[in-house]
Short mmCIF file of C-alpha atoms in Angstrom, two decimals:
data_model
loop_
_atom_site.label_atom_id
_atom_site.label_comp_id
_atom_site.label_asym_id
_atom_site.label_seq_id
_atom_site.Cartn_x
_atom_site.Cartn_y
_atom_site.Cartn_z
CA MET A 1 -7.67 -10.70 -5.50
CA THR A 2 -6.24 -10.19 -2.08
CA ALA A 3 -4.41 -7.34 -0.43
CA PHE A 4 -3.36 -6.98 3.16
CA VAL A 5 -2.27 -4.10 5.35
CA ALA A 6 -0.36 -5.11 8.47
CA ARG A 7 0.06 -2.45 11.15
CA LEU A 8 3.26 -3.22 13.03
CA VAL A 9 4.20 -1.38 16.25
CA VAL A 10 7.85 -2.08 16.96
CA LYS A 11 9.84 -1.93 20.22
CA PRO A 12 11.99 1.23 19.93
CA GLU A 13 15.19 -0.66 20.58
CA LYS A 14 14.29 -3.20 17.85
CA ARG A 15 13.55 -0.77 15.00
CA GLY A 16 16.88 -1.32 13.23
CA GLU A 17 16.65 -5.09 13.39
CA PHE A 18 12.99 -4.98 12.31
CA GLU A 19 13.74 -2.81 9.27
CA ARG A 20 16.63 -5.08 8.28
CA LEU A 21 14.58 -8.28 8.55
CA GLN A 22 11.49 -6.82 6.89
CA THR A 23 13.57 -5.34 4.04
CA GLU A 24 15.16 -8.75 3.46
CA LEU A 25 11.66 -10.24 3.27
CA ARG A 26 10.58 -7.45 0.90
CA LEU A 27 13.53 -7.97 -1.47
CA LEU A 28 13.09 -11.76 -1.49
CA THR A 29 9.37 -11.30 -2.14
CA HIS A 30 10.08 -8.94 -5.03
CA ALA A 31 12.68 -11.33 -6.45
CA HIS A 32 10.68 -14.55 -6.17
CA GLU A 33 7.01 -13.61 -6.33
CA PRO A 34 5.90 -12.09 -9.64
CA GLU A 35 2.30 -12.60 -8.53
CA THR A 36 2.86 -10.28 -5.57
CA PRO A 37 2.77 -6.97 -7.47
CA VAL A 38 3.10 -4.83 -4.34
CA TYR A 39 5.04 -5.53 -1.17
CA GLU A 40 6.06 -2.38 0.68
CA LEU A 41 7.13 -1.32 4.16
CA ILE A 42 6.37 2.25 5.18
CA GLN A 43 6.98 4.09 8.46
CA SER A 44 4.54 6.52 10.00
CA ARG A 45 5.78 10.11 10.15
CA GLU A 46 3.68 10.64 13.27
CA ASP A 47 5.04 7.67 15.23
CA GLU A 48 8.42 6.29 14.20
CA ASN A 49 7.68 2.96 15.92
CA THR A 50 4.61 2.33 13.75
CA TYR A 51 4.94 0.73 10.33
CA LEU A 52 2.56 -0.55 7.68
CA CYS A 53 3.39 -3.53 5.51
CA ILE A 54 1.22 -3.42 2.42
CA ALA A 55 0.94 -6.26 -0.08
CA THR A 56 -1.23 -7.17 -3.05
CA PHE A 57 -1.59 -10.59 -4.63
CA THR A 58 -3.02 -11.51 -8.01
CA SER A 59 -4.87 -14.46 -6.47
CA GLN A 60 -5.43 -16.42 -3.26
CA ASP A 61 -2.84 -18.90 -4.55
CA ALA A 62 -0.28 -16.09 -4.78
CA PHE A 63 -1.04 -15.15 -1.18
CA ASP A 64 -0.76 -18.78 -0.05
CA LEU A 65 2.53 -19.11 -1.92
CA HIS A 66 3.90 -16.01 -0.16
CA MET A 67 2.90 -17.30 3.27
CA GLY A 68 4.51 -20.68 2.53
CA THR A 69 7.90 -19.61 1.21
CA ASP A 70 10.98 -20.79 3.07
CA PHE A 71 12.14 -17.22 3.50
CA HIS A 72 8.79 -16.18 5.01
CA ASP A 73 9.01 -19.09 7.44
CA ARG A 74 12.59 -18.11 8.30
CA LEU A 75 12.05 -14.33 8.71
CA ALA A 76 8.49 -13.96 10.05
CA PRO A 77 9.18 -15.25 13.60
CA ALA A 78 12.14 -12.87 14.05
CA ILE A 79 10.06 -9.98 12.68
CA LEU A 80 7.18 -10.70 15.06
CA ASP A 81 9.71 -10.86 17.89
CA CYS A 82 10.48 -7.17 17.29
CA LEU A 83 6.89 -6.09 17.90
CA ALA A 84 5.72 -4.20 20.99
CA GLU A 85 2.12 -5.38 20.45
CA ASP A 86 0.22 -7.89 18.34
CA MET A 87 0.26 -7.30 14.58
CA ASP A 88 -2.99 -5.80 13.30
CA LEU A 89 -3.69 -7.48 9.97
CA GLY A 90 -6.50 -6.34 7.67
CA PHE A 91 -7.53 -7.95 4.40
CA TYR A 92 -8.81 -6.02 1.43
CA ASN A 93 -10.08 -6.45 -2.10
CA ILE A 94 -8.06 -4.93 -4.91
CA ILE A 95 -10.12 -2.59 -7.11
CA GLY A 96 -9.13 -3.08 -10.73
CA GLU A 97 -6.36 -5.26 -12.14
CA ALA A 98 -3.87 -6.41 -9.51
CA LYS A 99 -0.92 -5.91 -11.82
CA ARG A 100 0.26 -2.58 -13.17
CA GLN A 101 -0.23 -2.55 -16.94
CA PRO A 102 3.12 -2.18 -18.81
CA MET B 1 10.87 9.24 -0.17
CA THR B 2 7.20 9.75 0.39
CA ALA B 3 4.28 7.41 0.67
CA PHE B 4 0.69 8.18 1.57
CA VAL B 5 -2.27 6.17 2.72
CA ALA B 6 -5.63 7.84 2.17
CA ARG B 7 -8.61 6.35 4.03
CA LEU B 8 -11.73 7.06 1.98
CA VAL B 9 -15.22 6.40 3.33
CA VAL B 10 -17.62 6.53 0.42
CA LYS B 11 -21.37 7.19 0.31
CA PRO B 12 -22.98 3.78 -0.40
CA GLU B 13 -24.84 5.06 -3.43
CA LYS B 14 -21.60 6.54 -4.86
CA ARG B 15 -19.39 3.42 -4.60
CA GLY B 16 -19.66 2.58 -8.32
CA GLU B 17 -18.84 6.09 -9.46
CA PHE B 18 -16.02 6.36 -6.93
CA GLU B 19 -14.40 3.11 -8.09
CA ARG B 20 -14.69 4.19 -11.73
CA LEU B 21 -13.13 7.62 -11.12
CA GLN B 22 -10.41 6.32 -8.79
CA THR B 23 -9.54 3.50 -11.21
CA GLU B 24 -9.21 6.03 -14.04
CA LEU B 25 -6.84 8.03 -11.84
CA ARG B 26 -4.92 4.87 -10.97
CA LEU B 27 -4.47 3.85 -14.62
CA LEU B 28 -3.43 7.35 -15.69
CA THR B 29 -0.99 7.48 -12.77
CA HIS B 30 0.49 4.14 -13.77
CA ALA B 31 0.73 5.22 -17.40
CA HIS B 32 2.27 8.66 -16.85
CA GLU B 33 4.19 8.51 -13.58
CA PRO B 34 7.17 6.15 -13.59
CA GLU B 35 8.33 7.76 -10.34
CA THR B 36 5.12 6.65 -8.62
CA PRO B 37 6.02 2.97 -8.17
CA VAL B 38 2.86 2.11 -6.26
CA TYR B 39 -0.63 3.52 -6.67
CA GLU B 40 -3.35 1.14 -5.52
CA LEU B 41 -6.98 1.23 -4.43
CA ILE B 42 -8.14 -1.45 -2.03
CA GLN B 43 -11.53 -2.01 -0.39
CA SER B 44 -11.97 -3.14 3.19
CA ARG B 45 -13.49 -6.59 3.58
CA GLU B 46 -15.02 -5.46 6.86
CA ASP B 47 -16.73 -2.35 5.54
CA GLU B 48 -17.44 -2.18 1.81
CA ASN B 49 -17.74 1.63 1.96
CA THR B 50 -14.17 2.03 3.24
CA TYR B 51 -11.24 2.12 0.86
CA LEU B 52 -7.53 2.82 1.14
CA CYS B 53 -5.60 4.52 -1.61
CA ILE B 54 -1.91 3.73 -1.18
CA ALA B 55 0.85 5.44 -3.12
CA THR B 56 4.64 5.62 -3.02
CA PHE B 57 6.84 8.20 -4.69
CA THR B 58 10.56 8.08 -5.39
CA SER B 59 10.92 11.72 -4.29
CA GLN B 60 9.02 14.79 -3.11
CA ASP B 61 9.17 16.03 -6.70
CA ALA B 62 7.40 12.87 -7.86
CA PHE B 63 4.67 13.50 -5.29
CA ASP B 64 4.36 17.15 -6.34
CA LEU B 65 4.18 16.07 -9.98
CA HIS B 66 1.34 13.64 -9.17
CA MET B 67 -0.62 16.26 -7.31
CA GLY B 68 -0.19 18.72 -10.19
CA THR B 69 -1.17 16.56 -13.17
CA ASP B 70 -4.11 17.67 -15.28
CA PHE B 71 -5.84 14.35 -14.70
CA HIS B 72 -5.47 14.67 -10.92
CA ASP B 73 -6.96 18.15 -11.08
CA ARG B 74 -9.81 16.84 -13.25
CA LEU B 75 -10.62 13.68 -11.22
CA ALA B 76 -9.87 14.58 -7.58
CA PRO B 77 -12.87 16.92 -7.05
CA ALA B 78 -15.34 14.33 -8.37
CA ILE B 79 -13.70 11.64 -6.21
CA LEU B 80 -13.92 13.77 -3.07
CA ASP B 81 -17.57 14.44 -3.94
CA CYS B 82 -18.26 10.71 -3.46
CA LEU B 83 -17.03 10.70 0.14
CA ALA B 84 -19.31 10.40 3.16
CA GLU B 85 -16.69 12.03 5.42
CA ASP B 86 -13.42 13.91 5.09
CA MET B 87 -10.51 11.96 3.60
CA ASP B 88 -8.00 10.78 6.22
CA LEU B 89 -4.56 11.24 4.69
CA GLY B 90 -1.40 9.93 6.37
CA PHE B 91 2.16 10.39 5.16
CA TYR B 92 4.87 7.81 5.58
CA ASN B 93 8.52 7.16 4.88
CA ILE B 94 9.39 4.32 2.54
CA ILE B 95 11.81 1.82 4.10
CA GLY B 96 14.34 0.73 1.51
CA GLU B 97 14.42 1.59 -2.17
CA ALA B 98 11.17 3.08 -3.46
CA LYS B 99 11.35 1.16 -6.71
CA ARG B 100 11.14 -2.60 -7.05
CA GLN B 101 14.45 -3.91 -8.32
CA PRO B 102 14.10 -5.64 -11.78
#
């Protein structure tokens, strides 16, 4: 089961646009991807231009589905356009069940 | 709204115990803390001794509650005992609603 942490350093003047686009992607992910248990955007308290996007997927298929959605294709280029430097993307293994037990 | 990312470098010989203890803490957190929407443990694919614990809280009170639970008090010392170096703890702001909309 796959997780990723993307470190995103945003151009100061693009922070608002970035947060808007990334939040749209987050809400669409939550609404349409039950096999993506976690998809969060958090902002560093030490550097307001640095964000982490954290996601977990119940399987590789769930990750592939996320990367292939129409809304990801639509939003990802505009999000990357807001960055001051290349995205730093790390992949991780989830320890334990991917989904939160009810 | 508060989020944290804890970077935990574990002694190789303690990885099993660490995962067991941290998973117990994760499951208890999920079971008893509805205002902790995210509490995940992920393992780096580049260094199997490095883990991230990622958590989000709907409020400072929710964070304080987590830190003050009996199970956190019971498990945290044993978890820290598994570490090869000091925990690196970063605090973040959550962008958007803390909780996933139903």
